[in-house]
Every structure is written in C-alpha cells, then in structure tokens.
Coordinates of C-alpha atoms and ligand atoms in Angstrom, one line a residue:
M1 CA 96.7 98.7 123.8
D2 CA 95.4 102.2 123.3
F3 CA 94.7 103.2 119.7
S4 CA 96.7 105.6 117.8
L5 CA 97.4 105.8 114.1
E6 CA 101.1 105.6 114.6
K7 CA 100.6 102.3 116.6
A8 CA 98.2 101.0 113.8
M9 CA 100.9 101.7 111.3
Q10 CA 103.5 99.8 113.3
I11 CA 101.3 96.8 113.6
A12 CA 100.3 96.9 109.9
T13 CA 103.8 96.9 108.7
D14 CA 105.0 94.2 111.2
A15 CA 102.0 92.0 110.1
A16 CA 102.8 92.8 106.4
Q17 CA 106.4 91.8 106.9
S18 CA 105.6 88.4 108.7
A19 CA 102.8 87.5 106.1
G20 CA 105.5 88.4 103.4
E21 CA 107.9 85.9 105.0
I22 CA 105.2 83.1 105.2
L23 CA 104.5 83.7 101.4
C24 CA 108.2 83.4 100.5
E25 CA 108.7 80.3 102.7
M26 CA 105.7 78.6 101.1
L27 CA 106.4 79.7 97.5
E28 CA 107.7 76.3 96.4
T29 CA 105.3 74.1 98.3
A30 CA 101.9 75.9 98.6
A31 CA 98.8 73.7 97.7
V32 CA 96.6 75.3 95.1
K33 CA 92.7 75.2 94.8
E34 CA 90.4 76.8 92.3
K35 CA 87.7 79.0 94.0
S36 CA 86.0 79.3 90.6
P37 CA 87.4 79.0 87.1
K38 CA 90.8 80.7 86.9
D39 CA 90.4 82.1 90.3
L40 CA 93.1 80.5 92.5
V41 CA 93.6 80.3 96.3
T42 CA 96.7 78.5 98.1
D43 CA 97.3 77.5 101.6
A44 CA 99.8 80.3 101.7
D45 CA 96.9 82.9 101.1
I46 CA 95.2 81.2 104.3
A47 CA 98.3 81.1 106.4
A48 CA 99.3 84.6 105.6
Q49 CA 95.7 86.0 106.4
Q50 CA 95.6 84.1 109.7
C51 CA 99.1 85.6 110.8
I52 CA 97.8 89.2 110.0
E53 CA 94.5 88.6 111.6
N54 CA 96.0 87.3 114.7
R55 CA 98.4 90.3 115.0
I56 CA 95.7 92.9 114.4
L57 CA 93.1 91.5 116.7
A58 CA 95.7 90.9 119.5
A59 CA 96.6 94.6 119.3
F60 CA 93.1 96.1 118.8
P61 CA 90.6 93.5 120.0
T62 CA 87.5 95.8 119.4
H63 CA 88.4 96.4 115.7
H64 CA 86.5 94.6 112.9
F65 CA 88.4 92.4 110.3
L66 CA 87.5 91.7 106.7
G67 CA 90.0 89.5 104.8
E68 CA 89.5 88.1 101.3
E69 CA 89.7 84.5 102.7
S70 CA 87.3 85.2 105.7
S71 CA 84.3 82.9 106.0
I72 CA 82.1 86.0 106.5
S73 CA 82.6 88.0 103.3
T74 CA 80.2 90.9 103.8
V75 CA 80.7 93.8 106.2
H76 CA 77.9 96.2 106.1
R77 CA 79.9 99.6 105.8
T78 CA 76.8 101.6 106.2
A79 CA 76.2 99.9 109.6
M80 CA 79.5 101.2 110.8
S81 CA 79.7 104.3 112.8
Q82 CA 82.6 106.7 113.3
E83 CA 84.0 104.8 116.3
D84 CA 84.2 101.5 114.2
W85 CA 87.6 100.7 112.8
L86 CA 87.8 98.1 110.0
W87 CA 90.9 96.3 108.9
V88 CA 90.6 95.2 105.2
V89 CA 93.3 92.8 104.1
D90 CA 94.2 90.9 101.1
P91 CA 97.0 88.5 102.4
L92 CA 98.2 87.7 98.8
D93 CA 97.3 90.1 95.9
G94 CA 98.5 88.4 92.8
T95 CA 97.9 84.7 93.6
V96 CA 98.0 83.6 89.8
N97 CA 101.5 85.1 89.7
Y98 CA 102.4 83.4 93.0
V99 CA 101.4 80.0 91.8
H100 CA 103.5 80.5 88.7
R101 CA 106.4 81.8 90.8
L102 CA 106.3 85.1 88.9
P103 CA 107.7 87.6 91.4
N104 CA 104.8 90.2 91.3
F105 CA 102.5 89.7 94.3
A106 CA 102.0 91.5 97.6
V107 CA 100.4 91.7 101.0
S108 CA 97.8 94.5 101.3
I109 CA 96.5 95.8 104.6
A110 CA 94.3 98.9 105.0
L111 CA 92.4 100.4 108.0
M112 CA 89.1 102.0 107.3
N113 CA 86.9 104.5 109.1
C114 CA 83.4 105.4 107.9
G115 CA 84.1 103.4 104.6
K116 CA 87.2 105.2 103.8
S117 CA 90.9 104.2 104.0
V118 CA 92.9 106.1 106.6
L119 CA 96.0 103.8 106.6
G120 CA 97.5 101.5 103.9
V121 CA 100.4 99.3 103.7
V122 CA 101.4 97.2 100.6
F123 CA 104.4 94.9 100.9
D124 CA 106.2 93.2 98.1
P125 CA 108.2 90.4 99.8
M126 CA 110.3 89.5 96.7
A127 CA 111.5 93.1 96.1
N128 CA 111.4 93.9 99.8
E129 CA 109.5 97.1 99.2
M130 CA 107.1 98.3 101.9
Y131 CA 104.8 101.0 100.5
A132 CA 102.9 102.9 103.4
A133 CA 100.5 105.9 103.5
S134 CA 98.2 107.5 106.1
L135 CA 95.6 110.0 105.3
G136 CA 97.0 113.5 104.9
H137 CA 100.5 112.5 105.5
G138 CA 101.9 111.2 102.3
A139 CA 103.1 108.0 101.1
T140 CA 106.5 106.3 101.3
V141 CA 108.4 103.2 100.1
N142 CA 110.8 101.8 102.6
G143 CA 110.7 105.3 104.2
R144 CA 111.3 107.3 101.1
K145 CA 108.6 109.8 99.9
L146 CA 106.6 109.0 96.8
Q147 CA 105.4 111.2 94.1
C148 CA 103.5 110.1 91.1
S149 CA 105.0 110.7 87.5
G150 CA 103.0 113.9 86.5
C151 CA 103.0 112.4 82.8
A152 CA 100.4 114.6 81.0
K153 CA 99.9 112.8 77.5
L154 CA 98.3 109.4 76.8
Y155 CA 100.8 109.0 73.9
S156 CA 103.8 108.9 76.5
A157 CA 102.0 107.0 79.2
L158 CA 102.9 103.5 80.3
I159 CA 99.6 102.1 81.7
A160 CA 98.6 99.0 83.5
A161 CA 95.0 97.4 83.3
S162 CA 93.3 94.7 85.3
F163 CA 90.7 92.2 83.8
P164 CA 88.3 89.7 85.6
P165 CA 89.5 86.2 85.4
Q166 CA 86.6 85.1 83.1
I167 CA 87.1 87.8 80.5
Q168 CA 85.1 87.6 77.2
R169 CA 86.5 87.9 73.8
D170 CA 83.9 90.5 72.7
S171 CA 83.7 92.4 76.1
V172 CA 84.1 96.3 76.4
E173 CA 87.3 95.6 78.5
I174 CA 88.9 94.0 75.6
A175 CA 87.8 96.9 73.3
Q176 CA 89.1 99.3 75.8
F177 CA 92.4 97.6 76.1
V178 CA 92.9 97.7 72.3
E179 CA 92.3 101.3 72.0
V180 CA 94.5 102.3 74.9
L181 CA 97.2 100.0 73.6
V182 CA 97.2 101.9 70.2
R183 CA 97.1 105.4 71.8
S184 CA 99.5 105.2 74.7
Q185 CA 103.2 104.2 75.0
S186 CA 102.1 100.8 76.0
V187 CA 100.0 98.6 78.2
R188 CA 100.8 96.0 80.8
R189 CA 98.7 93.5 82.7
L190 CA 101.0 92.8 85.7
G191 CA 98.7 90.7 87.9
S192 CA 98.4 92.6 91.3
A193 CA 96.1 95.6 91.6
A194 CA 97.6 96.6 94.8
L195 CA 101.1 96.9 93.2
N196 CA 99.7 98.6 90.2
L197 CA 98.5 101.3 92.5
C198 CA 101.9 101.5 94.3
Y199 CA 103.7 101.7 90.9
V200 CA 101.4 104.7 89.9
A201 CA 102.4 106.3 93.3
Q202 CA 106.0 105.7 92.5
G203 CA 105.9 106.9 88.9
R204 CA 106.8 103.5 87.5
L205 CA 103.4 103.4 85.8
D206 CA 101.7 106.7 84.7
A207 CA 98.2 105.2 85.0
Y208 CA 96.1 102.1 85.9
W209 CA 92.6 101.3 85.4
A210 CA 90.3 98.3 86.3
G211 CA 86.6 97.5 86.5
F212 CA 86.0 94.4 88.7
L213 CA 88.1 94.8 91.8
K214 CA 87.2 94.1 95.4
V215 CA 87.8 96.4 98.3
W216 CA 90.7 94.2 99.6
D217 CA 92.5 94.6 96.3
I218 CA 92.4 98.5 96.5
A219 CA 91.8 99.8 99.9
A220 CA 95.4 100.2 100.8
G221 CA 96.9 101.0 97.3
S222 CA 94.3 103.6 96.5
L223 CA 95.3 105.6 99.6
I224 CA 99.1 105.2 98.7
A225 CA 98.3 106.5 95.2
T226 CA 96.3 109.5 96.2
E227 CA 98.8 110.4 99.0
A228 CA 101.5 110.4 96.2
G229 CA 99.5 112.9 94.2
S230 CA 97.7 110.6 91.9
I231 CA 94.2 111.4 90.5
L232 CA 91.9 108.7 91.4
T233 CA 88.4 108.4 90.0
K234 CA 86.0 106.1 88.3
Q235 CA 86.6 105.8 84.6
N236 CA 83.9 108.5 83.8
G237 CA 85.6 111.0 86.2
R238 CA 83.1 110.5 89.0
P239 CA 84.4 110.1 92.7
F240 CA 86.3 106.8 93.5
D241 CA 84.5 104.5 95.9
P242 CA 86.8 101.6 97.2
W243 CA 83.6 99.4 97.7
D244 CA 82.6 99.4 94.1
G245 CA 85.8 98.1 92.4
E246 CA 86.1 100.4 89.3
L247 CA 88.9 102.9 89.2
M248 CA 91.4 104.9 87.1
A249 CA 94.5 106.2 88.9
T250 CA 96.7 108.6 86.9
G251 CA 99.8 110.7 87.3
S252 CA 98.2 114.0 86.2
E253 CA 94.8 115.8 85.8
S254 CA 95.3 116.0 82.0
L255 CA 96.2 112.3 81.7
S256 CA 93.1 111.6 83.7
R257 CA 90.8 113.6 81.2
E258 CA 92.4 111.9 78.2
L259 CA 92.3 108.3 79.5
G260 CA 88.9 108.7 80.9
D261 CA 87.5 110.1 77.5
C262 CA 89.2 107.3 75.7
L263 CA 87.7 104.5 78.1
E264 CA 84.3 106.1 77.9
S265 CA 84.2 106.6 74.2
V266 CA 84.9 103.0 73.7
R267 CA 82.3 102.0 76.2
S268 CA 79.6 104.1 74.4
T269 CA 80.6 102.7 70.9
H270 CA 80.5 99.3 72.4
S271 CA 77.1 99.8 73.9
A272 CA 75.7 101.3 70.8
K273 CA 76.8 98.2 68.8
L274 CA 75.0 95.8 71.1
R275 CA 71.7 97.8 70.7
Ligands
LIG1 C1 93.6 89.7 91.8 C2 94.7 90.7 91.3 C3 94.6 91.0 89.9 C4 93.2 91.4 89.4 C5 92.1 90.5 89.9 C6 92.3 90.4 91.5 P1 93.9 88.0 93.7 O1 93.6 89.5 93.2 O2 94.6 91.9 91.9 O3 95.5 91.9 89.4 O4 93.1 91.4 88.0 O5 90.7 90.9 89.7 O6 91.2 89.4 91.9 O7 93.0 87.1 93.4 O8 95.3 87.7 93.3 O9 94.0 88.3 95.3
LIG2 CA1 93.5 90.7 95.4
LIG3 CA1 94.2 87.5 97.4

C-alpha cells in the first residue's frame, strides 16, 4: 500500500477503534501486574498494542513502531532520517483508572517524522470520542473542529496535572500543585496524559502541566492540542520536546505566562530551600 497522510489517518483511527473495543471487552477480566511500584500493566494493554502493531505494520511494512509495551524500548530518534516514519503508541493511557474501572483512559497513536508528530489520534472508548489531528490541518473530535478555551487568567482556569507514580511528599511537584491549587479555579489529576491534552484542545480544561511523561503518553495529544490553538511549551517557556516528557499546555498566551511564572517561582524557592 502506498503511503499518504490520509491513508495513515484511516489506519490509525481504525486501529484505535479496534484497540478500544479490546479494552472495553477485557475491562472486567484483565489480569494486572506491577511493572514497578504503583506502575501497572494488564493483559489488555498487551492485547491492544498487538492489535495496533499488526494493523499498522500490515499497512506500512517499512515503518518503525514504538509501543509502551514493546520489548525494545528505545528508538534512536537522531538516527532517523526524513524518509523514516515512526509510529508511537500507548495502547492504554490511564492503566490505573482502567484497573479501577474509572472511565478515563484512552488509546493513543501518533506518527512521527524527524522526531516530530505529524499525525495524532486519541480514542476514549468509554465516551466514544475520537480525537484526531494532522500537522497544519487542525484538530477534531468525532469530526467536529476543536478550539482551545482562550482562558487568559490563572484565577479562572481549570487545570490538570500529572505526577509520577512514586511522588515524594516534599517534592517540587507537590509544592507546585499546592500553589496552583490556591491561585487557580481548581486543579484536577485525571489519570490520562493523552486525554488531558485533548481536553485542553477542547476547552474542557484551560491548562495541563506535567514533568515525567514518556513520548508515547504525549506524541498524539500534543499535536491535537497545538492544532486546536493551544500554547505548548516546557514549564519555563522553552520549546516543547515530546522526547523529554515535560510540558505545559494552555488555552492562551497570557495563561501560559502566568502559569509558567507560578511553576518556575515555586521551583526556584524549592531549590533555594534545599541548598
Ligand atoms: C500514565 C498516565 C498518567 C501519568 C503517568 C503515565 P499509563 O500512563 O498518562 O496520567 O501521570 O505518568 O505514565 O501508565 O497509564 O500508560
Ligand atoms: Ca501512558
Ligand atoms: Ca500505557
């Protein structure tokens, strides 16, 4: 089959739909294992990833594939040329929610070229919401165009955050959480990085920040957010890099400045205390 971005989008949405069906079918019965303390994987993660990998590589046998549950966990992005296409997949983002049958989890599929996402699909099978974007062509949910909120003030913003599984009581992340909680409308920890980015794209959330994510958590959602007009940077305002896992996505430039200043000032106070 010849490559085109339209064809890739068709394969990605079909694969996400099928993987979502597997997740729903296995919801009550999936066996759970602990990869490391508080970091879970189920046999539904594995089955969903296998389904996606089979679909993608059947359609595009020369492409590369990186899934969270792959045995080979590192792909050298610098070794990839412009002709190399890399599919980056999280078959189940929100495994802890899934294990507790909390309906906030998703399938995330991105296609990258030269280390950057050119296509992204995030599917929430419980809500039947298919988020999709391709570079330069905007973002949609179930075919409807997405636009981020435009919220300009931290005081009025509803914000989500992600923390690593082994969060420490006296960490900078907890100090940042407390400060943003006090200064914003409220803070949520919803449990799926991919969906948080889609919710910023949709205006359900005004902002989202995180510090320890992996490329498969965010490769698709970050493109969906930016294609919906979100400002996406690192917490200090520097350019976003999907391979380093730290991000701040907001619904406006001014919220980006205010939230970034807040997160960074907590960080410098916290490191001064440790000196
Ligand atoms: C996790 C979720 C969660 C984030 C974790 C991720 P997983 O992905 O995105 O929101 O806080 O850092 O690892 O393990 O459910 O695929
Ligand atoms: Ca994930
Ligand atoms: Ca996962």
